[in-house]
Tab-separated table of C-alpha atoms and ligand atoms in Angstrom:
chain	number	residue	atom	x	y	z
A	155	MET	CA	-2.402	68.678	25.935
A	156	ALA	CA	-0.717	69.318	22.580
A	157	PHE	CA	-0.729	66.953	19.695
A	158	ARG	CA	1.439	67.121	16.423
A	159	ILE	CA	-0.415	67.330	13.097
A	160	SER	CA	1.602	66.320	10.033
A	161	LEU	CA	0.809	67.103	6.536
A	162	ALA	CA	0.616	63.936	4.300
A	163	GLY	CA	3.381	63.840	1.660
A	164	ALA	CA	5.252	66.930	3.049
A	165	ASP	CA	7.982	67.265	5.791
A	166	VAL	CA	5.569	69.811	7.697
A	167	SER	CA	4.000	69.505	10.982
A	168	PHE	CA	2.469	71.796	13.533
A	169	ALA	CA	1.354	71.740	17.236
A	170	CYS	CA	-2.385	71.604	17.976
A	171	ASP	CA	-3.811	71.461	21.605
A	172	ASP	CA	-6.845	69.596	22.410
A	173	SER	CA	-9.172	72.454	22.705
A	174	GLN	CA	-7.981	74.021	19.347
A	175	THR	CA	-9.369	73.073	15.826
A	176	ILE	CA	-7.032	71.734	13.222
A	177	LEU	CA	-7.838	74.748	11.052
A	178	ASP	CA	-7.051	77.235	13.806
A	179	ALA	CA	-3.932	75.631	14.583
A	180	ALA	CA	-2.637	75.363	10.958
A	181	LEU	CA	-3.509	79.039	10.364
A	182	ASN	CA	-1.595	80.040	13.552
A	183	ALA	CA	1.375	78.007	12.334
A	184	GLY	CA	1.288	79.965	8.918
A	185	ILE	CA	-0.274	77.117	7.036
A	186	GLU	CA	-3.281	77.927	5.034
A	187	LEU	CA	-5.910	75.224	4.293
A	188	PRO	CA	-8.983	75.689	2.062
A	189	TYR	CA	-11.805	77.257	4.128
A	190	ALA	CA	-14.476	79.994	4.101
A	191	CYS	CA	-17.014	80.077	6.846
A	192	ARG	CA	-15.113	78.485	9.876
A	193	LYS	CA	-18.657	77.511	11.206
A	194	GLY	CA	-18.868	74.045	9.854
A	195	ILE	CA	-21.511	75.172	7.100
A	196	CYS	CA	-19.601	75.658	3.780
A	197	GLY	CA	-17.612	72.368	3.770
A	198	ASN	CA	-14.609	74.180	2.068
A	199	CYS	CA	-12.231	72.795	4.714
A	200	ALA	CA	-13.133	69.261	4.286
A	201	GLY	CA	-10.200	66.864	4.135
A	202	GLN	CA	-8.891	63.445	5.096
A	203	VAL	CA	-7.316	62.409	8.543
A	204	SER	CA	-5.254	59.380	9.019
A	205	SER	CA	-7.307	57.858	11.665
A	206	ALA	CA	-10.409	58.370	13.766
A	207	SER	CA	-8.231	60.621	16.196
A	208	VAL	CA	-10.531	63.561	16.066
A	209	LYS	CA	-13.663	64.796	17.933
A	210	GLY	CA	-15.911	67.758	17.398
A	211	ARG	CA	-14.939	70.673	19.477
A	212	GLY	CA	-17.824	71.256	22.030
A	213	GLY	CA	-19.360	68.135	20.827
A	214	VAL	CA	-20.336	69.442	17.340
A	215	ALA	CA	-20.454	67.035	14.192
A	216	VAL	CA	-17.169	66.874	12.485
A	217	SER	CA	-18.626	66.334	9.087
A	218	ASN	CA	-21.594	67.621	6.998
A	219	GLU	CA	-23.174	66.904	3.767
A	220	PHE	CA	-20.188	68.383	1.749
A	221	CYS	CA	-17.850	65.801	3.212
A	222	ASN	CA	-16.890	62.510	1.574
A	223	PRO	CA	-17.143	59.541	3.906
A	224	ASP	CA	-13.493	59.691	4.582
A	225	GLN	CA	-13.364	63.406	5.292
A	226	VAL	CA	-13.847	65.538	8.370
A	227	LEU	CA	-14.178	69.455	8.554
A	228	TYR	CA	-10.906	70.757	9.918
A	229	CYS	CA	-12.870	73.906	11.135
A	230	ARG	CA	-14.866	71.578	13.613
A	231	SER	CA	-12.251	68.855	14.542
A	232	VAL	CA	-9.943	68.877	17.530
A	233	PRO	CA	-7.257	66.074	17.903
A	234	THR	CA	-7.395	63.275	20.310
A	235	ALA	CA	-3.966	61.922	19.375
A	236	ASP	CA	-1.123	62.842	17.051
A	237	LEU	CA	-2.263	62.413	13.484
A	238	GLU	CA	-1.716	63.097	9.682
A	239	ILE	CA	-4.084	65.223	7.508
A	240	ALA	CA	-4.430	65.164	3.717
A	241	PRO	CA	-6.077	68.649	2.880
A	242	ILE	CA	-7.157	69.036	-0.845
A	243	SER	CA	-4.482	71.861	-1.008
A	244	TRP	CA	-2.366	73.906	1.423
A	245	ARG	CA	0.058	76.834	1.201
A	246	ARG	CA	2.457	78.706	3.583
A	247	THR	CA	0.779	81.947	4.298
A	248	GLU	CA	3.959	83.891	3.472
A	249	THR	CA	3.568	82.816	-0.089
A	250	LEU	CA	0.043	84.124	-0.433
A	251	GLY	CA	1.125	87.740	-1.090
A	252	ARG	CA	-1.793	89.076	1.083
A	253	LYS	CA	-2.025	92.860	1.057
A	254	SER	CA	-3.675	95.332	3.316
A	255	LEU	CA	-4.736	98.534	1.630
A	256	THR	CA	-6.760	101.736	2.098
A	257	VAL	CA	-8.829	102.026	-0.952
A	258	LYS	CA	-11.069	104.848	-2.173
A	259	VAL	CA	-14.706	104.551	-3.344
A	260	HIS	CA	-14.784	105.479	-7.044
A	261	LYS	CA	-18.345	104.753	-7.746
A	262	ASN	CA	-21.354	103.445	-5.862
A	263	GLN	CA	-24.367	102.512	-8.099
A	264	LEU	CA	-27.633	100.735	-7.466
A	265	ALA	CA	-27.826	97.766	-9.794
A	266	ALA	CA	-31.082	96.743	-8.213
A	267	PRO	CA	-33.049	98.119	-5.371
A	268	ASP	CA	-31.149	96.076	-2.952
A	269	VAL	CA	-27.804	95.606	-4.683
A	270	SER	CA	-24.860	98.073	-4.500
A	271	VAL	CA	-22.057	97.779	-7.130
A	272	LEU	CA	-19.095	99.343	-5.457
A	273	GLN	CA	-15.991	100.341	-7.547
A	274	LEU	CA	-12.900	100.837	-5.396
A	275	ARG	CA	-9.788	102.472	-6.523
A	276	LEU	CA	-6.354	101.389	-5.252
A	277	PRO	CA	-3.698	103.904	-4.231
A	278	ALA	CA	-1.890	105.328	-7.224
A	279	GLY	CA	0.706	102.787	-8.661
A	280	GLN	CA	-0.603	99.973	-6.532
A	281	ARG	CA	-1.910	96.668	-8.085
A	282	VAL	CA	-3.395	93.669	-6.419
A	283	LYS	CA	-2.870	90.086	-7.176
A	284	PHE	CA	-5.841	87.817	-6.955
A	285	LYS	CA	-7.283	84.592	-8.508
A	286	ALA	CA	-10.786	84.914	-10.176
A	287	GLY	CA	-13.312	83.850	-7.549
A	288	GLN	CA	-11.442	85.047	-4.481
A	289	HIS	CA	-12.839	87.388	-1.887
A	290	LEU	CA	-11.493	90.231	0.356
A	291	ARG	CA	-11.997	91.490	3.761
A	292	ILE	CA	-13.349	94.939	4.712
A	293	ALA	CA	-12.328	96.149	8.158
A	294	VAL	CA	-15.875	97.612	8.939
A	295	THR	CA	-14.526	99.000	12.218
A	296	GLU	CA	-11.463	98.242	14.169
A	297	ASN	CA	-13.104	95.220	15.666
A	298	LEU	CA	-15.481	93.971	12.905
A	299	SER	CA	-14.992	92.717	9.365
A	300	ARG	CA	-17.068	91.415	6.523
A	301	TYR	CA	-16.153	89.500	3.343
A	302	TYR	CA	-17.111	90.217	-0.241
A	303	SER	CA	-16.003	88.551	-3.483
A	304	MET	CA	-14.277	90.485	-6.271
A	305	ALA	CA	-16.479	90.649	-9.280
A	306	ASN	CA	-13.844	91.943	-11.477
A	307	PRO	CA	-11.392	89.655	-13.350
A	308	PRO	CA	-7.757	89.686	-12.036
A	309	GLN	CA	-6.633	91.151	-15.126
A	310	GLU	CA	-8.274	94.429	-13.896
A	311	SER	CA	-5.711	94.824	-11.028
A	312	ASP	CA	-5.943	98.518	-10.336
A	313	SER	CA	-9.513	98.543	-9.056
A	314	ILE	CA	-11.987	96.219	-7.297
A	315	THR	CA	-15.573	95.820	-7.994
A	316	LEU	CA	-17.992	94.410	-5.381
A	317	HIS	CA	-21.673	93.469	-5.628
A	318	VAL	CA	-23.266	93.999	-2.243
A	319	ARG	CA	-26.693	92.813	-1.285
A	320	HIS	CA	-28.391	94.991	1.240
A	321	VAL	CA	-29.447	92.543	3.978
A	322	PRO	CA	-32.337	93.987	6.065
A	323	GLY	CA	-30.903	95.268	9.395
A	324	GLY	CA	-27.239	94.396	8.425
A	325	PHE	CA	-24.608	96.252	10.274
A	326	PHE	CA	-22.565	96.999	7.138
A	327	THR	CA	-24.947	96.572	4.297
A	328	SER	CA	-27.633	99.032	5.624
A	329	ARG	CA	-25.033	101.703	5.418
A	330	VAL	CA	-23.350	100.717	2.214
A	331	GLY	CA	-25.721	102.946	0.013
A	332	GLN	CA	-24.302	105.931	1.895
A	333	LEU	CA	-20.827	105.546	0.719
A	334	VAL	CA	-19.772	108.212	-1.773
A	335	PRO	CA	-16.817	108.727	-4.131
A	336	GLY	CA	-13.837	109.625	-2.018
A	337	ASP	CA	-14.701	107.721	1.051
A	338	THR	CA	-12.167	105.186	2.228
A	339	LEU	CA	-12.290	101.614	3.279
A	340	LYS	CA	-9.606	99.272	4.721
A	341	ILE	CA	-9.413	96.146	2.947
A	342	GLU	CA	-7.241	92.993	2.995
A	343	LEU	CA	-6.935	90.454	0.145
A	344	PRO	CA	-7.064	87.848	-1.288
A	345	PHE	CA	-8.726	85.056	0.598
A	346	GLY	CA	-10.399	81.862	-0.604
A	347	ASP	CA	-9.971	79.279	-3.331
A	348	PHE	CA	-13.160	79.270	-5.593
A	349	SER	CA	-11.346	79.225	-8.918
A	350	PRO	CA	-11.702	76.490	-11.644
A	351	HIS	CA	-8.848	74.022	-11.856
A	352	HIS	CA	-8.279	72.371	-15.207
A	353	ALA	CA	-11.149	74.345	-16.803
A	354	GLU	CA	-10.585	72.909	-20.219
A	355	ASP	CA	-11.375	69.310	-19.254
A	356	ARG	CA	-14.953	69.573	-18.308
A	357	HIS	CA	-18.099	71.383	-19.110
A	358	LEU	CA	-18.405	74.075	-16.430
A	359	VAL	CA	-21.665	74.741	-14.843
A	360	PHE	CA	-21.971	77.888	-12.762
A	361	VAL	CA	-24.917	78.244	-10.385
A	362	ALA	CA	-25.445	81.687	-8.627
A	363	GLY	CA	-27.857	82.960	-6.173
A	364	GLY	CA	-28.335	86.771	-5.995
A	365	THR	CA	-24.897	88.340	-5.522
A	366	GLY	CA	-23.435	84.821	-5.661
A	367	PHE	CA	-23.106	86.072	-9.134
A	368	ALA	CA	-20.024	88.260	-8.088
A	369	PRO	CA	-17.309	85.653	-7.968
A	370	ILE	CA	-18.841	83.878	-10.905
A	371	LYS	CA	-18.595	87.004	-13.057
A	372	SER	CA	-15.005	87.303	-12.217
A	373	ILE	CA	-14.207	83.655	-13.139
A	374	ILE	CA	-16.296	83.864	-16.448
A	375	ASP	CA	-14.625	87.172	-17.364
A	376	ASP	CA	-11.219	85.684	-16.583
A	377	LEU	CA	-11.787	82.457	-18.640
A	378	MET	CA	-12.956	84.508	-21.606
A	379	LYS	CA	-10.097	86.986	-21.405
A	380	ARG	CA	-7.695	83.946	-21.260
A	381	GLN	CA	-9.503	82.406	-24.246
A	382	VAL	CA	-9.833	79.083	-22.200
A	383	GLN	CA	-11.715	76.764	-24.596
A	384	THR	CA	-14.314	75.325	-22.541
A	385	ARG	CA	-18.086	74.863	-22.487
A	386	MET	CA	-19.941	76.986	-19.967
A	387	THR	CA	-23.411	77.190	-18.647
A	388	LEU	CA	-24.585	79.859	-16.081
A	389	ILE	CA	-27.654	79.105	-14.081
A	390	TRP	CA	-28.509	82.479	-12.094
A	391	GLY	CA	-31.481	82.606	-9.792
A	392	ALA	CA	-33.151	85.265	-7.809
A	393	ARG	CA	-36.610	85.776	-6.059
A	394	SER	CA	-37.479	88.661	-8.254
A	395	ALA	CA	-36.419	89.802	-11.676
A	396	ASP	CA	-34.440	92.848	-10.129
A	397	GLY	CA	-32.388	90.225	-8.507
A	398	LEU	CA	-30.792	89.334	-11.832
A	399	TYR	CA	-29.103	92.694	-11.698
A	400	MET	CA	-26.428	92.505	-14.458
A	401	LEU	CA	-28.081	90.753	-17.384
A	402	SER	CA	-26.071	93.098	-19.811
A	403	ALA	CA	-22.947	91.266	-18.748
A	404	VAL	CA	-24.656	88.007	-19.474
A	405	GLU	CA	-25.662	89.272	-22.959
A	406	THR	CA	-22.049	90.144	-23.722
A	407	TRP	CA	-20.856	86.700	-22.785
A	408	LYS	CA	-23.505	85.107	-25.032
A	409	ARG	CA	-22.377	87.295	-27.944
A	410	ASN	CA	-18.725	86.661	-27.586
A	411	TRP	CA	-18.706	82.897	-26.507
A	412	PRO	CA	-20.272	80.572	-28.836
A	413	ASP	CA	-20.298	77.834	-26.177
A	414	PHE	CA	-21.860	79.895	-23.322
A	415	HIS	CA	-25.371	79.080	-22.265
A	416	PHE	CA	-27.518	81.023	-19.836
A	417	ILE	CA	-30.471	79.887	-17.701
A	418	ALA	CA	-32.250	82.767	-15.866
A	419	VAL	CA	-34.287	81.403	-12.819
A	420	VAL	CA	-36.927	83.497	-11.023
A	421	SER	CA	-38.489	81.845	-7.913
A	422	GLY	CA	-41.181	84.512	-7.331
A	423	GLU	CA	-44.147	85.857	-9.265
A	424	GLU	CA	-42.175	87.966	-11.796
A	425	THR	CA	-40.952	85.285	-14.274
A	426	HIS	CA	-42.651	87.128	-17.240
A	427	ARG	CA	-40.272	90.063	-16.592
A	428	VAL	CA	-37.288	87.950	-17.792
A	429	PRO	CA	-38.335	86.330	-21.183
A	430	GLY	CA	-37.373	82.666	-21.336
A	431	SER	CA	-36.569	82.388	-17.698
A	432	PHE	CA	-37.273	79.289	-15.582
A	433	ALA	CA	-39.897	79.547	-12.855
A	434	GLY	CA	-38.578	77.996	-9.734
A	435	ARG	CA	-35.387	77.382	-7.947
A	436	VAL	CA	-31.872	76.948	-9.335
A	437	ASP	CA	-31.523	73.189	-8.238
A	438	GLU	CA	-34.732	72.566	-10.039
A	439	ALA	CA	-33.399	74.350	-13.124
A	440	LEU	CA	-30.247	72.199	-12.890
A	441	GLN	CA	-32.461	69.007	-12.980
A	442	MET	CA	-34.465	70.276	-15.892
A	443	HIS	CA	-31.574	71.120	-18.056
A	444	PHE	CA	-29.010	68.239	-17.363
A	445	ALA	CA	-29.716	64.589	-17.719
A	446	SER	CA	-26.265	63.830	-16.231
A	447	LEU	CA	-23.505	65.775	-14.691
A	448	ALA	CA	-20.824	63.030	-15.019
A	449	SER	CA	-18.580	64.852	-17.310
A	450	HIS	CA	-19.096	68.402	-15.714
A	451	ALA	CA	-17.745	70.503	-12.955
A	452	VAL	CA	-20.089	72.663	-10.769
A	453	TYR	CA	-19.170	76.004	-9.263
A	454	CYS	CA	-21.963	77.208	-6.974
A	455	CYS	CA	-22.222	80.472	-4.891
A	456	GLY	CA	-25.044	81.739	-2.668
A	457	SER	CA	-26.774	81.146	0.636
A	458	PRO	CA	-25.852	77.976	2.517
A	459	ALA	CA	-29.496	76.604	1.861
A	460	MET	CA	-29.331	77.245	-1.902
A	461	VAL	CA	-25.753	75.630	-2.046
A	462	THR	CA	-26.754	72.587	-0.248
A	463	SER	CA	-29.875	71.897	-2.486
A	464	VAL	CA	-27.644	72.432	-5.602
A	465	LEU	CA	-25.042	69.912	-4.123
A	466	ARG	CA	-27.809	67.364	-3.513
A	467	GLN	CA	-29.233	67.718	-7.002
A	468	ALA	CA	-25.899	67.617	-8.580
A	469	GLU	CA	-25.057	64.287	-6.729
A	470	ALA	CA	-28.378	62.887	-7.896
A	471	LEU	CA	-27.098	63.707	-11.458
A	472	SER	CA	-23.991	61.783	-10.923
A	473	LEU	CA	-21.593	64.570	-10.438
A	474	GLY	CA	-18.247	63.422	-8.898
A	475	ALA	CA	-17.834	64.733	-5.402
A	476	SER	CA	-14.472	66.318	-6.336
A	477	ASN	CA	-16.239	68.221	-9.288
A	478	PHE	CA	-18.413	70.291	-6.890
A	479	HIS	CA	-16.870	73.548	-5.652
A	480	SER	CA	-18.729	76.151	-3.544
A	481	ASP	CA	-18.497	79.528	-2.011
A	482	VAL	CA	-21.119	80.058	0.596
A	483	PHE	CA	-22.247	83.394	1.799
A	484	VAL	CA	-22.346	82.943	5.487
A	485	GLU	CA	-21.429	85.469	8.272
A	486	ALA	CA	-17.812	84.353	8.561
A	487	ALA	CA	-16.032	84.216	11.798
A	488	ASP	CA	-12.578	86.061	11.871
A	489	ALA	CA	-9.649	83.609	11.783
A	490	PRO	CA	-6.251	83.571	13.341
A	491	GLY	CA	-3.915	85.497	11.129
A	492	TYR	CA	-6.537	88.127	10.357
A	493	SER	CA	-4.788	90.795	12.310
A	494	GLY	CA	-6.490	89.542	15.480
A	495	LEU	CA	-9.836	91.115	14.614
A	496	GLN	CA	-12.564	90.040	16.951
A	497	VAL	CA	-16.323	90.589	16.216
A	498	ASP	CA	-17.553	93.300	18.591
A	499	GLU	CA	-21.193	94.098	17.957
A	500	SER	CA	-21.029	96.910	20.461
A	501	CYS	CA	-18.733	99.179	18.102
A	502	GLU	CA	-19.860	102.366	16.847
A	503	PRO	CA	-21.663	102.280	13.447
A	504	GLU	CA	-20.281	105.725	12.714
A	505	LYS	CA	-16.804	104.320	12.501
A	506	ILE	CA	-17.607	102.221	9.433
A	507	TRP	CA	-15.712	104.326	6.975
A	508	SER	CA	-13.947	107.601	6.849
A	509	ALA	CA	-14.234	110.442	4.249
B	22	FAD	C1	-16.505	84.245	1.673
B	22	FAD	C2	-17.629	85.205	1.677
B	22	FAD	C3	-17.797	86.106	0.539
B	22	FAD	C4	-18.927	86.979	0.590
B	22	FAD	N1	-19.269	87.644	-0.552
B	22	FAD	C5	-20.332	88.410	-0.693
B	22	FAD	C6	-20.626	89.145	-1.901
B	22	FAD	O1	-19.757	89.162	-2.833
B	22	FAD	N2	-21.827	90.042	-1.905
B	22	FAD	C7	-22.594	89.908	-0.888
B	22	FAD	O2	-23.665	90.585	-0.917
B	22	FAD	N3	-22.411	89.334	0.258
B	22	FAD	C8	-21.224	88.545	0.467
B	22	FAD	N4	-20.945	87.802	1.550
B	22	FAD	C9	-21.783	88.059	2.865
B	22	FAD	C10	-21.305	89.381	3.597
B	22	FAD	O3	-19.871	88.960	4.152
B	22	FAD	C11	-22.242	89.592	4.838
B	22	FAD	O4	-22.265	88.583	5.561
B	22	FAD	C12	-23.431	90.249	4.427
B	22	FAD	O5	-23.171	91.312	3.488
B	22	FAD	C13	-24.086	90.853	5.745
B	22	FAD	O6	-23.423	91.759	6.322
B	22	FAD	P1	-24.100	92.842	7.439
B	22	FAD	O7	-23.065	93.397	8.178
B	22	FAD	O8	-24.959	93.864	6.599
B	22	FAD	O9	-25.148	91.931	8.128
B	22	FAD	P2	-24.937	91.476	9.612
B	22	FAD	O10	-25.065	92.608	10.595
B	22	FAD	O11	-23.786	90.528	9.800
B	22	FAD	O12	-26.246	90.586	9.805
B	22	FAD	C14	-27.623	91.206	10.004
B	22	FAD	C15	-28.644	89.938	9.927
B	22	FAD	O13	-28.631	89.387	8.735
B	22	FAD	C16	-28.419	88.009	8.698
B	22	FAD	N5	-27.403	87.745	7.449
B	22	FAD	C17	-26.170	88.144	7.409
B	22	FAD	N6	-25.779	87.894	6.218
B	22	FAD	C18	-26.874	87.453	5.468
B	22	FAD	C19	-26.865	86.912	4.167
B	22	FAD	N7	-25.792	86.925	3.274
B	22	FAD	N8	-28.199	86.423	3.782
B	22	FAD	C20	-29.222	86.630	4.628
B	22	FAD	N9	-29.099	87.036	5.893
B	22	FAD	C21	-27.846	87.459	6.310
B	22	FAD	C22	-27.767	87.808	10.081
B	22	FAD	O14	-27.988	86.395	10.478
B	22	FAD	C23	-28.334	88.849	10.870
B	22	FAD	O15	-29.467	88.358	11.399
B	22	FAD	C24	-19.884	86.978	1.632
B	22	FAD	C25	-19.589	86.200	2.856
B	22	FAD	C26	-18.522	85.219	2.777
B	22	FAD	C27	-18.263	84.397	3.961
């Protein structure tokens, strides 16, 4: 049975059958709502529905800790009647200017024993348009893709830099160290919406775990290049000192931006290797350094567990719900409109890239 979903305040509606999530139906209809993981973890797709006319597909919960009381996760919710939704934002996909490109590996360097910094070159004369904090999709094989955040600011539009943590046994990342200059990768971009809005209004607090630093580096470089007058604090945490793999960039920001503050956080034994660092977790560092977050905005990126603990701490410090923004590094499911790619773990690892 099909229901009609209308967008509040717009003369736009789309069909959604009773086994389809609101997010899938919207994407199929060419309407992009905010989302990332599509697994009910990250909370990026949380939005309002006009009435209690949704249920969780397969009996799953329709909300999580990232939802306000009046919100549901569109990636979990299927309609039980015609309804109106009020997402945080929406766009028609044809206006996104998304591009598919074959790019060449220009450099592949180890920034830490388990972090590769990949520099990708676009074909001659090509430029990419993206917002700081967005991510791309790499077609690992014909049937398998992975998502990585751009670490460079949008002003550097003829190349792309990625920070890739090697996940033990990871299908893509256990092979990423073998990429050499000249190898090619198929990418599609941009995706996501993890960019500061109205940056000058609030003290911006960035919280990164490991390679969650990548989109935050893009955002901070962009804000500084655009001379956006705002106060910024970066809290960057890792298990070991090596995990804070790009402290030189942080030193440059400290030198160039008077109102930029940095808190290094090491949760393992090696705190002494980063002078002045906080020993513990990033949510504990947040609590230690801020008495209140009432006039702040928090941008947090890392694993689901880390983002959840930072959200809880930020709420306890009076951060308004609409001022918490996150990008969660989960294994993302492919979505409608992603060239129909389906995850197929039986595919050949050798086909990951071509020279
Ligand atoms: C929007 C988005 C942006 C992302 N940006 C980045 C980025 O900039 N840098 C980056 O390093 N990663 C990023 N990721 C994670 C990345 O997409 C992959 O999930 C990750 O690199 C693992 O891929 P893999 O093929 O090597 O591992 P898989 O073969 O998918 O997984 C192997 C095993 O590791 C586990 N696993 C998968 N991912 C992780 C993880 N992140 N942490 C711990 N265990 C994991 C799996 O459950 C599985 O057991 C992002 C994810 C999303 C959704």
